[in-house]
mmCIF file of C-alpha atoms in Angstrom:
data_model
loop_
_atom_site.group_PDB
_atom_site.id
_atom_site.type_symbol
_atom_site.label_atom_id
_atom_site.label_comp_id
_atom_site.label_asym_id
_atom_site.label_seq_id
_atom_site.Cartn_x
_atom_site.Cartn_y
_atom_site.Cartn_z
ATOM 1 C CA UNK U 1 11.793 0.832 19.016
ATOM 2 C CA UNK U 2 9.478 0.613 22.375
ATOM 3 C CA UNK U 3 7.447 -2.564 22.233
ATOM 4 C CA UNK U 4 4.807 -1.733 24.146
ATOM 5 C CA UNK U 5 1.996 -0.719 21.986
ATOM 6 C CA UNK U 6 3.713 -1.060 19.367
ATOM 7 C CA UNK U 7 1.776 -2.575 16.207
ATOM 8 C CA UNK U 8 3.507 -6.146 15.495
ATOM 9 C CA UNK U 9 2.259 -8.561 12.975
ATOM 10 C CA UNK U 10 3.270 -12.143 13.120
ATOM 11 C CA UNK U 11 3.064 -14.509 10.280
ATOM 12 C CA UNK U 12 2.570 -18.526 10.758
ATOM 13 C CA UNK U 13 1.062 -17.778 14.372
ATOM 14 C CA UNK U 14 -0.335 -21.318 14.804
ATOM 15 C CA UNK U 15 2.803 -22.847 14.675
ATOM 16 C CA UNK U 16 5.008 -24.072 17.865
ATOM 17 C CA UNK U 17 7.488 -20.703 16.992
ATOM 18 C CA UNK U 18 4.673 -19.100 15.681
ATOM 19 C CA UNK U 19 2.785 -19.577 19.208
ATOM 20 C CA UNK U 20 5.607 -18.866 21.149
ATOM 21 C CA UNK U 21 6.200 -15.164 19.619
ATOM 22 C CA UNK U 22 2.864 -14.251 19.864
ATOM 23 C CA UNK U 23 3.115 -15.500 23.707
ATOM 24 C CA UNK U 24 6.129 -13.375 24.267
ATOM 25 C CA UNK U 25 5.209 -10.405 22.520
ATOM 26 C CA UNK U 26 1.333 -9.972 24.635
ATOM 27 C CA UNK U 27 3.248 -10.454 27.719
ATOM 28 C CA UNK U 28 5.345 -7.324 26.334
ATOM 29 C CA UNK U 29 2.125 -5.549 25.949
ATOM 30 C CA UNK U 30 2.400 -4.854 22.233
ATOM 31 C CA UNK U 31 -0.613 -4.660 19.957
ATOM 32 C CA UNK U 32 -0.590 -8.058 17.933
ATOM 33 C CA UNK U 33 -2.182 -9.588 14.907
ATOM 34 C CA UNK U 34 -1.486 -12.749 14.373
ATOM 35 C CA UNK U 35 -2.271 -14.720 11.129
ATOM 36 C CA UNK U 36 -1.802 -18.478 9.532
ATOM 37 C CA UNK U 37 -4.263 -20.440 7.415
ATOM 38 C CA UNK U 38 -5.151 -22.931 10.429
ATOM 39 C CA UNK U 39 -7.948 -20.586 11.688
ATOM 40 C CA UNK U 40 -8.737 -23.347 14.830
ATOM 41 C CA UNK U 41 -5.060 -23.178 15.712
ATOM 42 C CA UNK U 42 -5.079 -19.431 15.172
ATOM 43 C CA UNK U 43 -7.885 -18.850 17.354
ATOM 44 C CA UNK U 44 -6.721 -21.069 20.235
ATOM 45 C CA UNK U 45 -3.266 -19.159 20.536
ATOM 46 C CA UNK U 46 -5.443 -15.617 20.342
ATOM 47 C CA UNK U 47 -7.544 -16.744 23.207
ATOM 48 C CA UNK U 48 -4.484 -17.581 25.161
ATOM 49 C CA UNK U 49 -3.186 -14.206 24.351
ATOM 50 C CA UNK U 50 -5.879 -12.733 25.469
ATOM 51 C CA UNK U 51 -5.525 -13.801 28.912
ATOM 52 C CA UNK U 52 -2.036 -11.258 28.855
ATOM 53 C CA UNK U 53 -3.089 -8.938 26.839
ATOM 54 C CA UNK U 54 -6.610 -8.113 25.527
ATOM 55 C CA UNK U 55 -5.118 -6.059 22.277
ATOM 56 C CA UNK U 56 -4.527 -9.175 20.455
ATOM 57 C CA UNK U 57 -6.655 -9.927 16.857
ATOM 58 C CA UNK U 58 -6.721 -12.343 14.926
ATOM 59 C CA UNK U 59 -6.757 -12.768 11.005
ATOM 60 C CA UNK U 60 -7.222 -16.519 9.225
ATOM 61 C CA UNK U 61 -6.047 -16.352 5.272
ATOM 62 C CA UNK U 62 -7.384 -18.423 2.894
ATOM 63 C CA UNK U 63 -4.071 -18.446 1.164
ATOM 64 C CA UNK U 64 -1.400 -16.478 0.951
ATOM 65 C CA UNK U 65 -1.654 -14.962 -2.450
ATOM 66 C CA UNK U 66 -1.204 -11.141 -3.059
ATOM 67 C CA UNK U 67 -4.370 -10.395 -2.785
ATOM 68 C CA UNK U 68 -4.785 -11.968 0.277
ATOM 69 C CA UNK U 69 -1.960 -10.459 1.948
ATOM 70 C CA UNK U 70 -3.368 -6.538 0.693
ATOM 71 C CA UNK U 71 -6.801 -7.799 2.445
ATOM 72 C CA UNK U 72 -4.977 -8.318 5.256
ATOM 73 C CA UNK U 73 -2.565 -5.125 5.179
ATOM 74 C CA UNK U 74 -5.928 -3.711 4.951
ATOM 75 C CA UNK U 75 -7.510 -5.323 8.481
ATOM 76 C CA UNK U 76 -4.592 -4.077 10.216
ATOM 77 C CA UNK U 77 -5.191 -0.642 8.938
ATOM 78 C CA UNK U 78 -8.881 -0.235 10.223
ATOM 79 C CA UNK U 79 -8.212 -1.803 12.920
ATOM 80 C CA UNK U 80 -5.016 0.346 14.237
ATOM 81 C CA UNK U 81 -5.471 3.241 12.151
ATOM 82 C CA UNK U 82 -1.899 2.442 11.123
ATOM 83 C CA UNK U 83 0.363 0.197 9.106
ATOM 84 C CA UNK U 84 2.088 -2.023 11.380
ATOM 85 C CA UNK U 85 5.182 -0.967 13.062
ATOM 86 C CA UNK U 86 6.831 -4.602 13.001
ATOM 87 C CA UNK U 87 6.779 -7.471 10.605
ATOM 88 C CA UNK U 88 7.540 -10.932 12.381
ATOM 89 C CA UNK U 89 8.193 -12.344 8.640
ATOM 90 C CA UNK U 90 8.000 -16.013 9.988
ATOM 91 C CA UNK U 91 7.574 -18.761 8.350
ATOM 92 C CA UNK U 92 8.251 -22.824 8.850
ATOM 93 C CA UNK U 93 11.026 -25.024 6.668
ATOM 94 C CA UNK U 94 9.172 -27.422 4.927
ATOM 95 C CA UNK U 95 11.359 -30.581 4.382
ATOM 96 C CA UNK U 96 13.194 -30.518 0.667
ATOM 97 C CA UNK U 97 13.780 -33.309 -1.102
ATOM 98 C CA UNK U 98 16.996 -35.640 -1.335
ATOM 99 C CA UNK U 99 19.413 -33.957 -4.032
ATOM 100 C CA UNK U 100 19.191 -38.155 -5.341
ATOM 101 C CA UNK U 101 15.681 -39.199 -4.915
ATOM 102 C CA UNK U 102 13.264 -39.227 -7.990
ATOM 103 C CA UNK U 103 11.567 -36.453 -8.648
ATOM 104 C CA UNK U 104 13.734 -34.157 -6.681
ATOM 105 C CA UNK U 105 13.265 -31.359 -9.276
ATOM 106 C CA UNK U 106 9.784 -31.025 -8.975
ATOM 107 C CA UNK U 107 9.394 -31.032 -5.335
ATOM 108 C CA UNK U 108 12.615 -28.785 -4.909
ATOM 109 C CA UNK U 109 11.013 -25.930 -7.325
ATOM 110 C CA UNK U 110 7.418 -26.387 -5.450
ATOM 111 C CA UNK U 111 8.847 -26.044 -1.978
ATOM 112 C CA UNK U 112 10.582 -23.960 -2.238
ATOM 113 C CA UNK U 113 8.435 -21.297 -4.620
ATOM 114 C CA UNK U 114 6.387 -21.747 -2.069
ATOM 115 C CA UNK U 115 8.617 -21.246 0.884
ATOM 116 C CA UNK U 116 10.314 -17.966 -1.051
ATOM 117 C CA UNK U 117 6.979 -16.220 -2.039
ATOM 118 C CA UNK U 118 5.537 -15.922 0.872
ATOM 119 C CA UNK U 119 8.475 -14.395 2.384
ATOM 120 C CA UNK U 120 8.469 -11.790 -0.117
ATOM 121 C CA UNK U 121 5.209 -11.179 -0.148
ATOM 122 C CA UNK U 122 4.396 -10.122 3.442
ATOM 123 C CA UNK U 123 7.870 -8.317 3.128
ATOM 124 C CA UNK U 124 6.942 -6.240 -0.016
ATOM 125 C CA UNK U 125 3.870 -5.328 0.937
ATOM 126 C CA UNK U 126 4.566 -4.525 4.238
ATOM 127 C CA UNK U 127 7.582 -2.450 3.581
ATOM 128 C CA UNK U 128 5.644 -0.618 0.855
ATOM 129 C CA UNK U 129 2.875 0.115 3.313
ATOM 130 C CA UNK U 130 5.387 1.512 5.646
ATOM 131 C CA UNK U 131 7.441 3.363 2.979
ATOM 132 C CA UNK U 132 4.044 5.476 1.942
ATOM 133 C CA UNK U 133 2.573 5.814 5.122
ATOM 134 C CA UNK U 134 6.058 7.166 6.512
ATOM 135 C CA UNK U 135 6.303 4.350 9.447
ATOM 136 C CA UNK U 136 9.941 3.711 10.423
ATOM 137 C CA UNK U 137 9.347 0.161 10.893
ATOM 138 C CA UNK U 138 11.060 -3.396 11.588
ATOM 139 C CA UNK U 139 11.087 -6.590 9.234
ATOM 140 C CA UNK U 140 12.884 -9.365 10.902
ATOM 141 C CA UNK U 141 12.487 -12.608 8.738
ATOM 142 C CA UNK U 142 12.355 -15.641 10.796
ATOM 143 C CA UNK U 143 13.053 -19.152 10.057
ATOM 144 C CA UNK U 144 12.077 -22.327 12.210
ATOM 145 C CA UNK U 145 11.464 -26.315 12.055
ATOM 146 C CA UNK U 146 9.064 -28.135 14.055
ATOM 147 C CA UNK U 147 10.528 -31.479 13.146
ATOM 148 C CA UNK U 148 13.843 -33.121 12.953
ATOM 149 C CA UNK U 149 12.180 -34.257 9.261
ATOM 150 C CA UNK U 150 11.977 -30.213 8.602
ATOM 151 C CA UNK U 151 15.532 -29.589 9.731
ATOM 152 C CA UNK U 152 16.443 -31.161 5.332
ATOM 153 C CA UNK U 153 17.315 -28.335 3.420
ATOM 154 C CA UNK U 154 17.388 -25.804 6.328
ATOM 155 C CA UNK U 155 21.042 -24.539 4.842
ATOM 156 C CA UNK U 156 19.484 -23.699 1.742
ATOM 157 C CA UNK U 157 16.554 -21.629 3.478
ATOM 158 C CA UNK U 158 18.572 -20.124 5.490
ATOM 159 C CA UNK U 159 20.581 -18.513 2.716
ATOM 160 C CA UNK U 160 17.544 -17.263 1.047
ATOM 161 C CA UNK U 161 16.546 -15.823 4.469
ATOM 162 C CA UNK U 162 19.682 -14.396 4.744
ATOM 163 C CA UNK U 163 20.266 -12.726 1.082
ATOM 164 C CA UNK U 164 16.315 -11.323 1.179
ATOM 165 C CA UNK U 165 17.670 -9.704 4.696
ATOM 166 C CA UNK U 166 20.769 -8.261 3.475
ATOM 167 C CA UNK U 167 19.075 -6.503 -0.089
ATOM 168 C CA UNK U 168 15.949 -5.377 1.824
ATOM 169 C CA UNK U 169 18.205 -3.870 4.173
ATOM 170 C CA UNK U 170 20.161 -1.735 1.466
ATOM 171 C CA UNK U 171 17.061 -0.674 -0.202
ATOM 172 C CA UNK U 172 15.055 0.172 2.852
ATOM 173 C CA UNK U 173 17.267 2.110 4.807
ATOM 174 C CA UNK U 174 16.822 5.653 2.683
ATOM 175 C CA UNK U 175 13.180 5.243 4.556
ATOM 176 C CA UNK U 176 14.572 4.277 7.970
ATOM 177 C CA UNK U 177 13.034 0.563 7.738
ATOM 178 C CA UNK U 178 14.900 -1.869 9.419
ATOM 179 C CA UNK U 179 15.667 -5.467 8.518
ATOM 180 C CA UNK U 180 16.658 -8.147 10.260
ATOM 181 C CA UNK U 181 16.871 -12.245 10.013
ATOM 182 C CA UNK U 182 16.914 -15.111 12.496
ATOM 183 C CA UNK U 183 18.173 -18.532 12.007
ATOM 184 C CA UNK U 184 17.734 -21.413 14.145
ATOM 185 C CA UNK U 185 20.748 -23.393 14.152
ATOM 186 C CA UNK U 186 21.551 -27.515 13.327
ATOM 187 C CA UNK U 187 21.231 -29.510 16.094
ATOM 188 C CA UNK U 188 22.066 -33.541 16.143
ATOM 189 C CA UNK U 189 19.879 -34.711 18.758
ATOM 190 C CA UNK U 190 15.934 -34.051 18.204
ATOM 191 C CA UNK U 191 15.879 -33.348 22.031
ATOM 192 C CA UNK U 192 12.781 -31.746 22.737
ATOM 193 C CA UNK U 193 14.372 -29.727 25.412
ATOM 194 C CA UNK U 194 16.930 -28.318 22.659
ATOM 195 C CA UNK U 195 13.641 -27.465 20.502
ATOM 196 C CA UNK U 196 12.317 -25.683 23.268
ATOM 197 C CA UNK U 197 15.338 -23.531 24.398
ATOM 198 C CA UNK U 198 15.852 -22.923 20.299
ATOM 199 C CA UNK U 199 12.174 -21.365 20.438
ATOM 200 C CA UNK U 200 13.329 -19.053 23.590
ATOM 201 C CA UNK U 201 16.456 -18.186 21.967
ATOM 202 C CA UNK U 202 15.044 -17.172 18.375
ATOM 203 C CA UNK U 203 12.242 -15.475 20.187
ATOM 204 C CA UNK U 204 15.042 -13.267 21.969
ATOM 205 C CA UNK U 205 17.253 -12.347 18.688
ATOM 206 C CA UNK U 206 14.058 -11.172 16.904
ATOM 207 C CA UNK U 207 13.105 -8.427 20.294
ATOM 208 C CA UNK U 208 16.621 -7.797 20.046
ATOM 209 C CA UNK U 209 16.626 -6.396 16.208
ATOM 210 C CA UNK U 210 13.244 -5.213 17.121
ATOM 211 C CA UNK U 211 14.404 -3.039 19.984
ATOM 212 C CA UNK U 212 17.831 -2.128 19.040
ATOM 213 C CA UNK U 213 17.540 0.848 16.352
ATOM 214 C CA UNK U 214 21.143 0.305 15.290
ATOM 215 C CA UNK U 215 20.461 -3.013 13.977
ATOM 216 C CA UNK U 216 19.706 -3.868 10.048
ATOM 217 C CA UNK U 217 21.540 -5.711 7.283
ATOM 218 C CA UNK U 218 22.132 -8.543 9.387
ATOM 219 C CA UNK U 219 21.414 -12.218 10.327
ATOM 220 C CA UNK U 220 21.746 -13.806 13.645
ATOM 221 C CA UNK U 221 21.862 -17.821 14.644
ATOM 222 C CA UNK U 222 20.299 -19.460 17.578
#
């Protein structure tokens, strides 16, 4: 797929991964919405993507139920005139619980309901947008930590990540959607020079799967 004016949608926008895929993709010149709850945050990294690229919009949720994420299938769509062309289907680990400590259950459940839903949401309805409107589009799902704190639990995300990327995949192909999945990789050291090449690294796999028409089905580590 060509970048360049291509429609891409990016999820958690206002976070450090989310900021630095929305940086990367403006300088690429494609047309970007970028969303997250934080609309402050949101509107600061627009801004800054304006100064690249003026075709850059930005849409604050109020939550990220399925209602929401229609309303905002639906901005996209008056605003472009199209579905979007690429899903950036990113979203931040939240830190899970300690298999021992009390209450682990609970929290567990929450998280990561929380954590697995909105994955599939944007997915779904983004991939049924493109399967009616006849787009042959890209979903790359996208993991990331901010935190050392956020790296607890990351195996277990990343195998959800993984197994969403791998079905989609099988179902999707028969309307020539693509999927795709990044995971960062463990690191020992919370160097913030690691975190920082990590961020340029994921950032490359997901214009990789983006640009390479060959690629779906699979996962990639950085």
């Amino acid at each position: 797929m060509d970048i360049k004016c291509a429609v891409i949608l990016i999820t958690s926008a206002s976070s450090i991964f989310g900021r630095a895929l929305a940086l990367h993709y403006a300088r690429l010149g494609a047309r970007l919405i970028l969303c997250d709850q934080d609309e402050t945050s949101l509107r600061q990294i627009t801004l800054q993507c304006q100064t690249i690229n003026p075709d850059v919009h930005y849409y604050p949720m109020l939550s990220t139920s399925a209602q929401e994420v229609d309303a905002l299938f639906d901005y996209i769509e008056r605003t472009y005139q199209q579905t979007p062309d690429v899903l950036i289907n990113h979203w931040p680990n939240a830190p899970f619980p300690s298999f021992l400590s009390e209450h682990a259950s609970t929290q567990f459940v929450d998280q990561w309901n929380r954590l697995t839903a909105n994955f599939f949401s944007f997915g779904y309805t983004c991939a049924e947008r493109m399967r009616l409107s006849g787009v042959k589009g890209v979903i790359v799902n996208v993991i990331s930590y901010n935190e050392t704190l956020e790296m607890a639990g990351i195996e277990s995300a990343a195998s959800m990540v993984a197994g969403f990327t791998h079905s989609w995949a099988k179902e999707l192909t028969p309307f020539n959607i693509r999927v795709g999945g990044v995971i960062p990789q463990l690191v020992t050291e919370p160097e913030f020079s690691h975190g920082m090449m990590q961020c340029d690294e994921l950032t490359r796999h997901t214009e990789y799967i983006v640009a390479n028409e060959y690629f779906s089905g699979r996962v990639v580590s950085a």
